[in-house]
GROMACS .gro file of C-alpha atoms in nm:
model
  346
    1MET     CA    1  19.750  12.282  12.622
    2LYS     CA    2  19.502  11.999  12.605
    3MET     CA    3  19.246  12.213  12.786
    4ASN     CA    4  19.288  12.490  12.530
    5ASN     CA    5  19.237  12.239  12.250
    6ILE     CA    6  18.924  12.105  12.418
    7LYS     CA    7  18.787  12.457  12.460
    8ALA     CA    8  18.858  12.529  12.097
    9MET     CA    9  18.681  12.211  11.987
   10VAL     CA   10  18.378  12.291  12.203
   11ALA     CA   11  18.364  12.641  12.059
   12LEU     CA   12  18.378  12.502  11.706
   13GLY     CA   13  18.102  12.257  11.793
   14VAL     CA   14  17.878  12.534  11.920
   15LEU     CA   15  17.943  12.735  11.604
   16ALA     CA   16  17.862  12.432  11.392
   17LEU     CA   17  17.536  12.377  11.577
   18ALA     CA   18  17.448  12.742  11.541
   19SER     CA   19  17.529  12.729  11.172
   20THR     CA   20  17.319  12.416  11.126
   21SER     CA   21  17.033  12.576  11.313
   22CYS     CA   22  17.051  12.881  11.086
   23GLU     CA   23  17.061  12.672  10.772
   24ASN     CA   24  16.787  12.422  10.852
   25GLY     CA   25  16.555  12.619  11.078
   26ASP     CA   26  16.233  12.777  10.956
   27TRP     CA   27  16.264  13.142  10.862
   28ASP     CA   28  15.998  13.348  11.036
   29PHE     CA   29  15.931  13.694  10.898
   30PRO     CA   30  15.655  13.923  11.022
   31ASP     CA   31  15.388  14.037  10.779
   32PHE     CA   32  15.362  14.401  10.677
   33GLU     CA   33  15.128  14.635  10.861
   34TYR     CA   34  14.845  14.582  10.614
   35SER     CA   35  14.750  14.346  10.331
   36THR     CA   36  14.636  14.443   9.982
   37THR     CA   37  14.497  14.289   9.667
   38TYR     CA   38  14.531  14.397   9.306
   39PHE     CA   39  14.562  14.287   8.944
   40ALA     CA   40  14.929  14.238   8.861
   41TYR     CA   41  15.075  14.145   8.524
   42GLN     CA   42  15.438  14.238   8.579
   43GLY     CA   43  15.334  14.587   8.685
   44GLU     CA   44  15.101  14.648   8.391
   45GLN     CA   45  14.721  14.654   8.367
   46ASN     CA   46  14.701  14.576   7.996
   47PRO     CA   47  14.823  14.221   7.920
   48ILE     CA   48  14.768  14.037   7.593
   49ARG     CA   49  14.652  13.676   7.620
   50THR     CA   50  14.693  13.471   7.302
   51ILE     CA   51  14.476  13.159   7.303
   52THR     CA   52  14.701  12.896   7.147
   53LEU     CA   53  14.500  12.620   6.980
   54GLY     CA   54  14.681  12.289   6.940
   55GLU     CA   55  14.999  12.198   7.124
   56ASP     CA   56  15.295  12.414   7.224
   57PRO     CA   57  15.637  12.250   7.274
   58GLU     CA   58  15.705  12.484   7.566
   59TYR     CA   59  15.374  12.549   7.743
   60ASP     CA   60  15.064  12.367   7.863
   61THR     CA   61  14.771  12.458   7.635
   62LYS     CA   62  14.496  12.261   7.810
   63LEU     CA   63  14.300  12.575   7.901
   64ASP     CA   64  14.348  12.715   7.552
   65ASN     CA   65  14.207  12.406   7.383
   66ASN     CA   66  13.906  12.425   7.614
   67HIS     CA   67  13.863  12.781   7.483
   68GLN     CA   68  13.939  12.919   7.828
   69CYS     CA   69  14.175  13.158   8.001
   70GLN     CA   70  14.201  13.307   8.350
   71ILE     CA   71  14.209  13.660   8.484
   72ILE     CA   72  14.444  13.660   8.782
   73ALA     CA   73  14.451  13.868   9.100
   74THR     CA   74  14.719  13.863   9.366
   75MET     CA   75  14.781  13.993   9.716
   76GLY     CA   76  15.066  14.163   9.896
   77GLY     CA   77  15.172  14.249  10.247
   78VAL     CA   78  15.182  13.892  10.380
   79TYR     CA   79  15.426  13.604  10.364
   80ASP     CA   80  15.160  13.350  10.459
   81ASN     CA   81  14.797  13.400  10.362
   82LYS     CA   82  14.603  13.268  10.659
   83ASN     CA   83  14.252  13.301  10.516
   84ASP     CA   84  14.054  13.300  10.192
   85VAL     CA   85  14.049  13.637  10.018
   86ILE     CA   86  13.726  13.701   9.828
   87ILE     CA   87  13.729  13.980   9.569
   88GLN     CA   88  13.409  14.098   9.406
   89ILE     CA   89  13.466  14.197   9.043
   90ALA     CA   90  13.261  14.356   8.767
   91VAL     CA   91  13.299  14.405   8.394
   92ASP     CA   92  13.313  14.778   8.318
   93ASN     CA   93  13.304  14.847   7.944
   94SER     CA   94  13.327  15.222   8.007
   95LEU     CA   95  13.697  15.175   8.080
   96CYS     CA   96  13.745  15.150   7.703
   97ASP     CA   97  13.559  15.471   7.620
   98GLY     CA   98  13.768  15.694   7.394
   99MET     CA   99  14.064  15.457   7.411
  100LYS     CA  100  14.286  15.372   7.111
  101PHE     CA  101  14.584  15.147   7.068
  102LYS     CA  102  14.883  15.377   7.096
  103GLY     CA  103  15.009  15.522   6.769
  104THR     CA  104  14.700  15.412   6.574
  105ASP     CA  105  14.343  15.519   6.506
  106GLN     CA  106  14.225  15.172   6.603
  107PRO     CA  107  13.985  15.176   6.899
  108VAL     CA  108  14.027  14.946   7.196
  109VAL     CA  109  13.699  14.753   7.188
  110ALA     CA  110  13.532  14.601   7.491
  111MET     CA  111  13.472  14.238   7.401
  112PRO     CA  112  13.104  14.177   7.313
  113SER     CA  113  12.921  14.000   7.594
  114ASN     CA  114  12.820  13.711   7.368
  115TYR     CA  115  13.187  13.632   7.304
  116TYR     CA  116  13.265  13.519   7.658
  117LYS     CA  117  13.133  13.433   8.003
  118LEU     CA  118  13.299  13.473   8.341
  119ALA     CA  119  13.270  13.168   8.565
  120ALA     CA  120  13.187  13.394   8.862
  121ASN     CA  121  13.162  13.756   8.968
  122GLN     CA  122  13.438  13.706   9.220
  123ILE     CA  123  13.797  13.592   9.247
  124VAL     CA  124  13.901  13.377   9.542
  125ILE     CA  125  14.261  13.370   9.661
  126PRO     CA  126  14.263  13.050   9.871
  127LYS     CA  127  14.417  13.024  10.214
  128GLY     CA  128  14.787  12.947  10.179
  129LYS     CA  129  14.805  13.101   9.830
  130VAL     CA  130  14.879  13.455   9.712
  131ILE     CA  131  14.711  13.438   9.371
  132GLY     CA  132  14.368  13.339   9.247
  133GLY     CA  133  14.175  13.367   8.926
  134VAL     CA  134  13.840  13.361   8.751
  135THR     CA  135  13.795  13.146   8.442
  136VAL     CA  136  13.685  13.307   8.116
  137GLN     CA  137  13.493  13.079   7.879
  138LEU     CA  138  13.515  13.199   7.519
  139THR     CA  139  13.226  13.118   7.286
  140ASP     CA  140  13.209  13.017   6.921
  141ASP     CA  141  13.111  13.375   6.838
  142PHE     CA  142  13.458  13.486   6.944
  143PHE     CA  143  13.635  13.228   6.729
  144ASN     CA  144  13.410  13.299   6.431
  145ASP     CA  145  13.509  13.666   6.428
  146PRO     CA  146  13.812  13.734   6.201
  147LYS     CA  147  13.902  14.032   6.422
  148ALA     CA  148  13.968  13.793   6.711
  149THR     CA  149  14.288  13.675   6.541
  150GLU     CA  150  14.452  14.011   6.605
  151LEU     CA  151  14.467  14.272   6.880
  152ASN     CA  152  14.115  14.420   6.897
  153TYR     CA  153  13.915  14.307   7.198
  154VAL     CA  154  13.971  14.347   7.573
  155ILE     CA  155  13.777  14.229   7.876
  156PRO     CA  156  13.772  14.531   8.112
  157VAL     CA  157  13.737  14.422   8.475
  158LYS     CA  158  13.740  14.621   8.801
  159MET     CA  159  13.767  14.515   9.163
  160VAL     CA  160  13.457  14.630   9.353
  161SER     CA  161  13.527  14.508   9.706
  162ALA     CA  162  13.738  14.256   9.892
  163VAL     CA  163  13.708  14.050  10.211
  164GLY     CA  164  14.012  13.906  10.384
  165VAL     CA  165  14.253  14.190  10.307
  166ASP     CA  166  14.284  14.541  10.441
  167SER     CA  167  14.251  14.722  10.110
  168ILE     CA  168  14.245  14.718   9.730
  169LEU     CA  169  14.525  14.908   9.558
  170SER     CA  170  14.310  15.187   9.416
  171GLY     CA  171  14.588  15.440   9.360
  172LYS     CA  172  14.656  15.793   9.485
  173PRO     CA  173  14.542  16.080   9.261
  174LYS     CA  174  14.751  16.389   9.210
  175GLU     CA  175  14.670  16.689   9.424
  176GLY     CA  176  14.391  16.893   9.270
  177ILE     CA  177  14.251  16.609   9.057
  178GLU     CA  178  13.895  16.564   9.182
  179ASN     CA  179  13.768  16.305   8.935
  180PRO     CA  180  14.071  16.108   8.819
  181SER     CA  181  14.029  15.870   8.527
  182ILE     CA  182  14.128  15.522   8.632
  183THR     CA  183  14.304  15.460   8.299
  184ASN     CA  184  14.477  15.801   8.271
  185LEU     CA  185  14.816  15.761   8.437
  186GLY     CA  186  14.864  16.138   8.425
  187ASP     CA  187  14.595  16.177   8.691
  188TRP     CA  188  14.782  15.972   8.949
  189ASP     CA  189  15.080  15.998   9.181
  190VAL     CA  190  15.038  15.627   9.253
  191ALA     CA  191  14.873  15.438   8.968
  192PRO     CA  192  14.569  15.224   9.053
  193LYS     CA  193  14.595  14.846   9.026
  194ASN     CA  194  14.229  14.770   9.081
  195TYR     CA  195  14.145  14.714   8.714
  196VAL     CA  196  14.269  14.514   8.418
  197LEU     CA  197  14.222  14.555   8.043
  198TYR     CA  198  14.261  14.190   7.948
  199ALA     CA  199  14.320  14.168   7.573
  200VAL     CA  200  14.241  13.832   7.413
  201LYS     CA  201  14.316  13.699   7.066
  202TYR     CA  202  14.384  13.353   6.927
  203ILE     CA  203  14.603  13.162   6.684
  204SER     CA  204  14.506  12.853   6.486
  205LYS     CA  205  14.658  12.515   6.556
  206TYR     CA  206  14.840  12.552   6.226
  207GLN     CA  207  15.012  12.885   6.294
  208SER     CA  208  15.367  12.812   6.407
  209ASN     CA  209  15.729  12.881   6.339
  210TYR     CA  210  15.849  12.581   6.140
  211LEU     CA  211  16.166  12.406   6.029
  212ARG     CA  212  16.130  12.351   5.653
  213ARG     CA  213  16.279  12.090   5.424
  214GLY     CA  214  16.169  11.960   5.085
  215VAL     CA  215  16.214  11.952   4.709
  216ASP     CA  216  16.132  12.212   4.440
  217ASN     CA  217  16.091  12.087   4.082
  218TYR     CA  218  16.082  12.375   3.832
  219ALA     CA  219  15.922  12.351   3.487
  220ASP     CA  220  16.254  12.448   3.327
  221GLY     CA  221  16.411  12.125   3.456
  222ARG     CA  222  16.583  12.259   3.768
  223THR     CA  223  16.553  12.068   4.094
  224VAL     CA  224  16.637  12.220   4.431
  225VAL     CA  225  16.669  11.995   4.736
  226ARG     CA  226  16.634  12.168   5.074
  227HIS     CA  227  16.743  11.928   5.346
  228ALA     CA  228  17.013  11.990   5.606
  229GLY     CA  229  17.197  11.711   5.785
  230PHE     CA  230  17.005  11.781   6.105
  231VAL     CA  231  16.645  11.901   6.142
  232GLU     CA  232  16.763  12.186   6.363
  233LYS     CA  233  16.965  12.321   6.068
  234ASP     CA  234  16.673  12.324   5.823
  235GLU     CA  235  16.536  12.653   5.692
  236VAL     CA  236  16.352  12.847   5.964
  237VAL     CA  237  16.003  12.960   5.865
  238LEU     CA  238  15.972  13.254   6.105
  239ASN     CA  239  15.656  13.464   6.141
  240GLN     CA  240  15.536  13.362   5.794
  241PHE     CA  241  15.211  13.196   5.903
  242LYS     CA  242  14.906  13.405   5.990
  243THR     CA  243  14.574  13.287   6.132
  244LEU     CA  244  14.269  13.354   5.914
  245GLY     CA  245  14.031  13.136   6.114
  246VAL     CA  246  14.027  12.836   6.345
  247ASN     CA  247  14.097  12.603   6.050
  248SER     CA  248  14.257  12.843   5.804
  249VAL     CA  249  14.601  13.003   5.781
  250GLN     CA  250  14.795  13.210   5.531
  251TRP     CA  251  15.157  13.133   5.449
  252ASP     CA  252  15.378  13.410   5.315
  253ARG     CA  253  15.589  13.160   5.122
  254PRO     CA  254  15.933  13.284   5.011
  255ALA     CA  255  15.951  13.326   4.632
  256LYS     CA  256  16.160  13.518   4.378
  257ASP     CA  257  16.115  13.603   4.011
  258ASN     CA  258  16.379  13.536   3.744
  259ALA     CA  259  16.550  13.867   3.828
  260GLY     CA  260  16.587  13.767   4.192
  261ASN     CA  261  16.319  14.004   4.319
  262ASN     CA  262  16.095  13.894   4.605
  263ILE     CA  263  15.740  13.798   4.506
  264ASP     CA  264  15.432  13.815   4.729
  265CYS     CA  265  15.341  13.448   4.728
  266LEU     CA  266  15.058  13.419   4.979
  267LEU     CA  267  14.919  13.067   5.008
  268LYS     CA  268  14.592  12.988   5.182
  269LEU     CA  269  14.567  12.658   5.367
  270ASP     CA  270  14.217  12.539   5.461
  271PHE     CA  271  14.197  12.239   5.695
  272ASP     CA  272  13.919  11.992   5.771
  273GLY     CA  273  13.863  11.820   6.105
  274ASN     CA  274  14.120  11.551   6.026
  275GLY     CA  275  14.410  11.786   5.954
  276THR     CA  276  14.384  11.749   5.576
  277CYS     CA  277  14.417  12.076   5.388
  278THR     CA  278  14.379  12.227   5.044
  279VAL     CA  279  14.630  12.480   4.912
  280SER     CA  280  14.524  12.784   4.709
  281SER     CA  281  14.651  13.131   4.628
  282ASN     CA  282  14.553  13.426   4.845
  283VAL     CA  283  14.703  13.701   4.628
  284GLU     CA  284  14.663  13.823   4.270
  285GLY     CA  285  14.934  13.722   4.025
  286VAL     CA  286  14.995  13.383   4.185
  287THR     CA  287  14.810  13.057   4.120
  288ALA     CA  288  14.842  12.761   4.353
  289THR     CA  289  14.684  12.418   4.385
  290GLY     CA  290  14.764  12.130   4.614
  291THR     CA  291  14.693  11.937   4.930
  292GLY     CA  292  14.851  11.874   5.266
  293GLN     CA  293  14.828  11.685   5.593
  294TYR     CA  294  14.902  11.794   5.951
  295ALA     CA  295  15.021  11.506   6.170
  296ASP     CA  296  15.044  11.530   6.547
  297LYS     CA  297  15.387  11.398   6.655
  298GLY     CA  298  15.434  11.284   6.295
  299ASP     CA  299  15.802  11.377   6.260
  300LYS     CA  300  15.964  11.094   6.454
  301ASN     CA  301  16.281  11.141   6.660
  302SER     CA  302  16.292  11.500   6.541
  303TRP     CA  303  16.476  11.796   6.693
  304GLY     CA  304  16.561  11.751   7.057
  305GLY     CA  305  16.525  11.374   7.012
  306LYS     CA  306  16.144  11.395   7.038
  307ASP     CA  307  15.852  11.335   6.803
  308ARG     CA  308  15.722  11.669   6.673
  309ASP     CA  309  15.406  11.795   6.504
  310VAL     CA  310  15.454  11.828   6.129
  311LEU     CA  311  15.279  11.967   5.821
  312TYR     CA  312  15.327  11.788   5.488
  313LEU     CA  313  15.244  11.985   5.172
  314ASP     CA  314  15.234  11.882   4.805
  315TYR     CA  315  15.147  12.174   4.576
  316THR     CA  316  15.224  12.363   4.256
  317VAL     CA  317  15.264  12.741   4.228
  318GLU     CA  318  15.290  12.968   3.924
  319TYR     CA  319  15.404  13.332   3.928
  320SER     CA  320  15.595  13.569   3.698
  321GLY     CA  321  15.643  13.301   3.432
  322ILE     CA  322  15.778  13.049   3.685
  323LYS     CA  323  15.610  12.716   3.758
  324CYS     CA  324  15.726  12.506   4.051
  325ALA     CA  325  15.601  12.177   4.195
  326THR     CA  326  15.698  12.155   4.562
  327LYS     CA  327  15.690  11.896   4.837
  328ASP     CA  328  15.742  12.052   5.180
  329THR     CA  329  15.789  11.907   5.525
  330LEU     CA  330  15.732  12.171   5.792
  331VAL     CA  331  15.822  12.063   6.147
  332VAL     CA  332  15.686  12.274   6.433
  333ARG     CA  333  15.970  12.455   6.608
  334ASP     CA  334  15.767  12.682   6.836
  335ARG     CA  335  15.435  12.865   6.842
  336GLY     CA  336  15.583  13.214   6.859
  337VAL     CA  337  15.374  13.313   7.162
  338LYS     CA  338  15.526  13.515   7.446
  339SER     CA  339  15.417  13.740   7.732
  340ASP     CA  340  15.311  14.073   7.590
  341TRP     CA  341  15.129  14.394   7.672
  342PHE     CA  342  14.965  14.667   7.466
  343ALA     CA  343  14.996  15.043   7.496
  344PHE     CA  344  14.696  15.272   7.473
  345GLU     CA  345  14.609  15.639   7.463
  346LYS     CA  346  14.299  15.856   7.489
   0.00000   0.00000   0.00000
């Protein structure tokens, strides 16, 4: 009986050792038969990169504030990249020929060459890594163009050759298609991944989604206080701010006439280098005058228990026989930027 118990204990010990070995040992998987490189933005070749000036509560904006971004390439077919992969790239503006943003008559425009500069004509994926990138330096000409605040410009880049991998994912055309268009998915059984249409736009430091509190003093004697018990419960100013320039934004401020109808109350905020702004009207039928101040981390112990960026405004508006003197505190909630892609057609 004792011998049986001993055998059982030994067997359990062996199983335990085997289990430990499985749990703590290094997994060793073989690579695939061949390695590849390609541009990959979640399976799409047409990402939108929004340069976010100022801070973002959720993301690092160091590159953005240096007026930079990166075009990224990746590789597949290996678990461990044992050498540097060097990909030669070239800007090819012809990729945009005849292209429009889907559902519009708006052309997809290759970004003018004076708007940016690539740091190199190659992308290096370093040994031990599976992604690499080339830095794009945007110039003042880009930021001085009002069209750069919306979806207009793309940087069209192709892979020309690669060293350190077996192939570039250049697609497989449909049978009978002799001269397939790289951007026409209908020409391909397997879509090419050797190009990217990298759309770039920017938002001002002052374009955000805000949490709003304040006081409205109407000329007829009414006073409205807008202030919840917690900052998180204050009025949400969602998608109301629009970038007009690096230091200029438009606010589609909520307003109603005496009948309760919504009024287009577009306020223009122009900032100087110190975050001080003037308030004016940006629409007929509304007059507005006032000033404001943007303060980095100025709202102390704000939502989430942290100091948050804040915009203070003191202004008067008149519309439809209504005059209102307002003091607003607008605390940055988020920048409203997310991963996005555009659709196109020819």
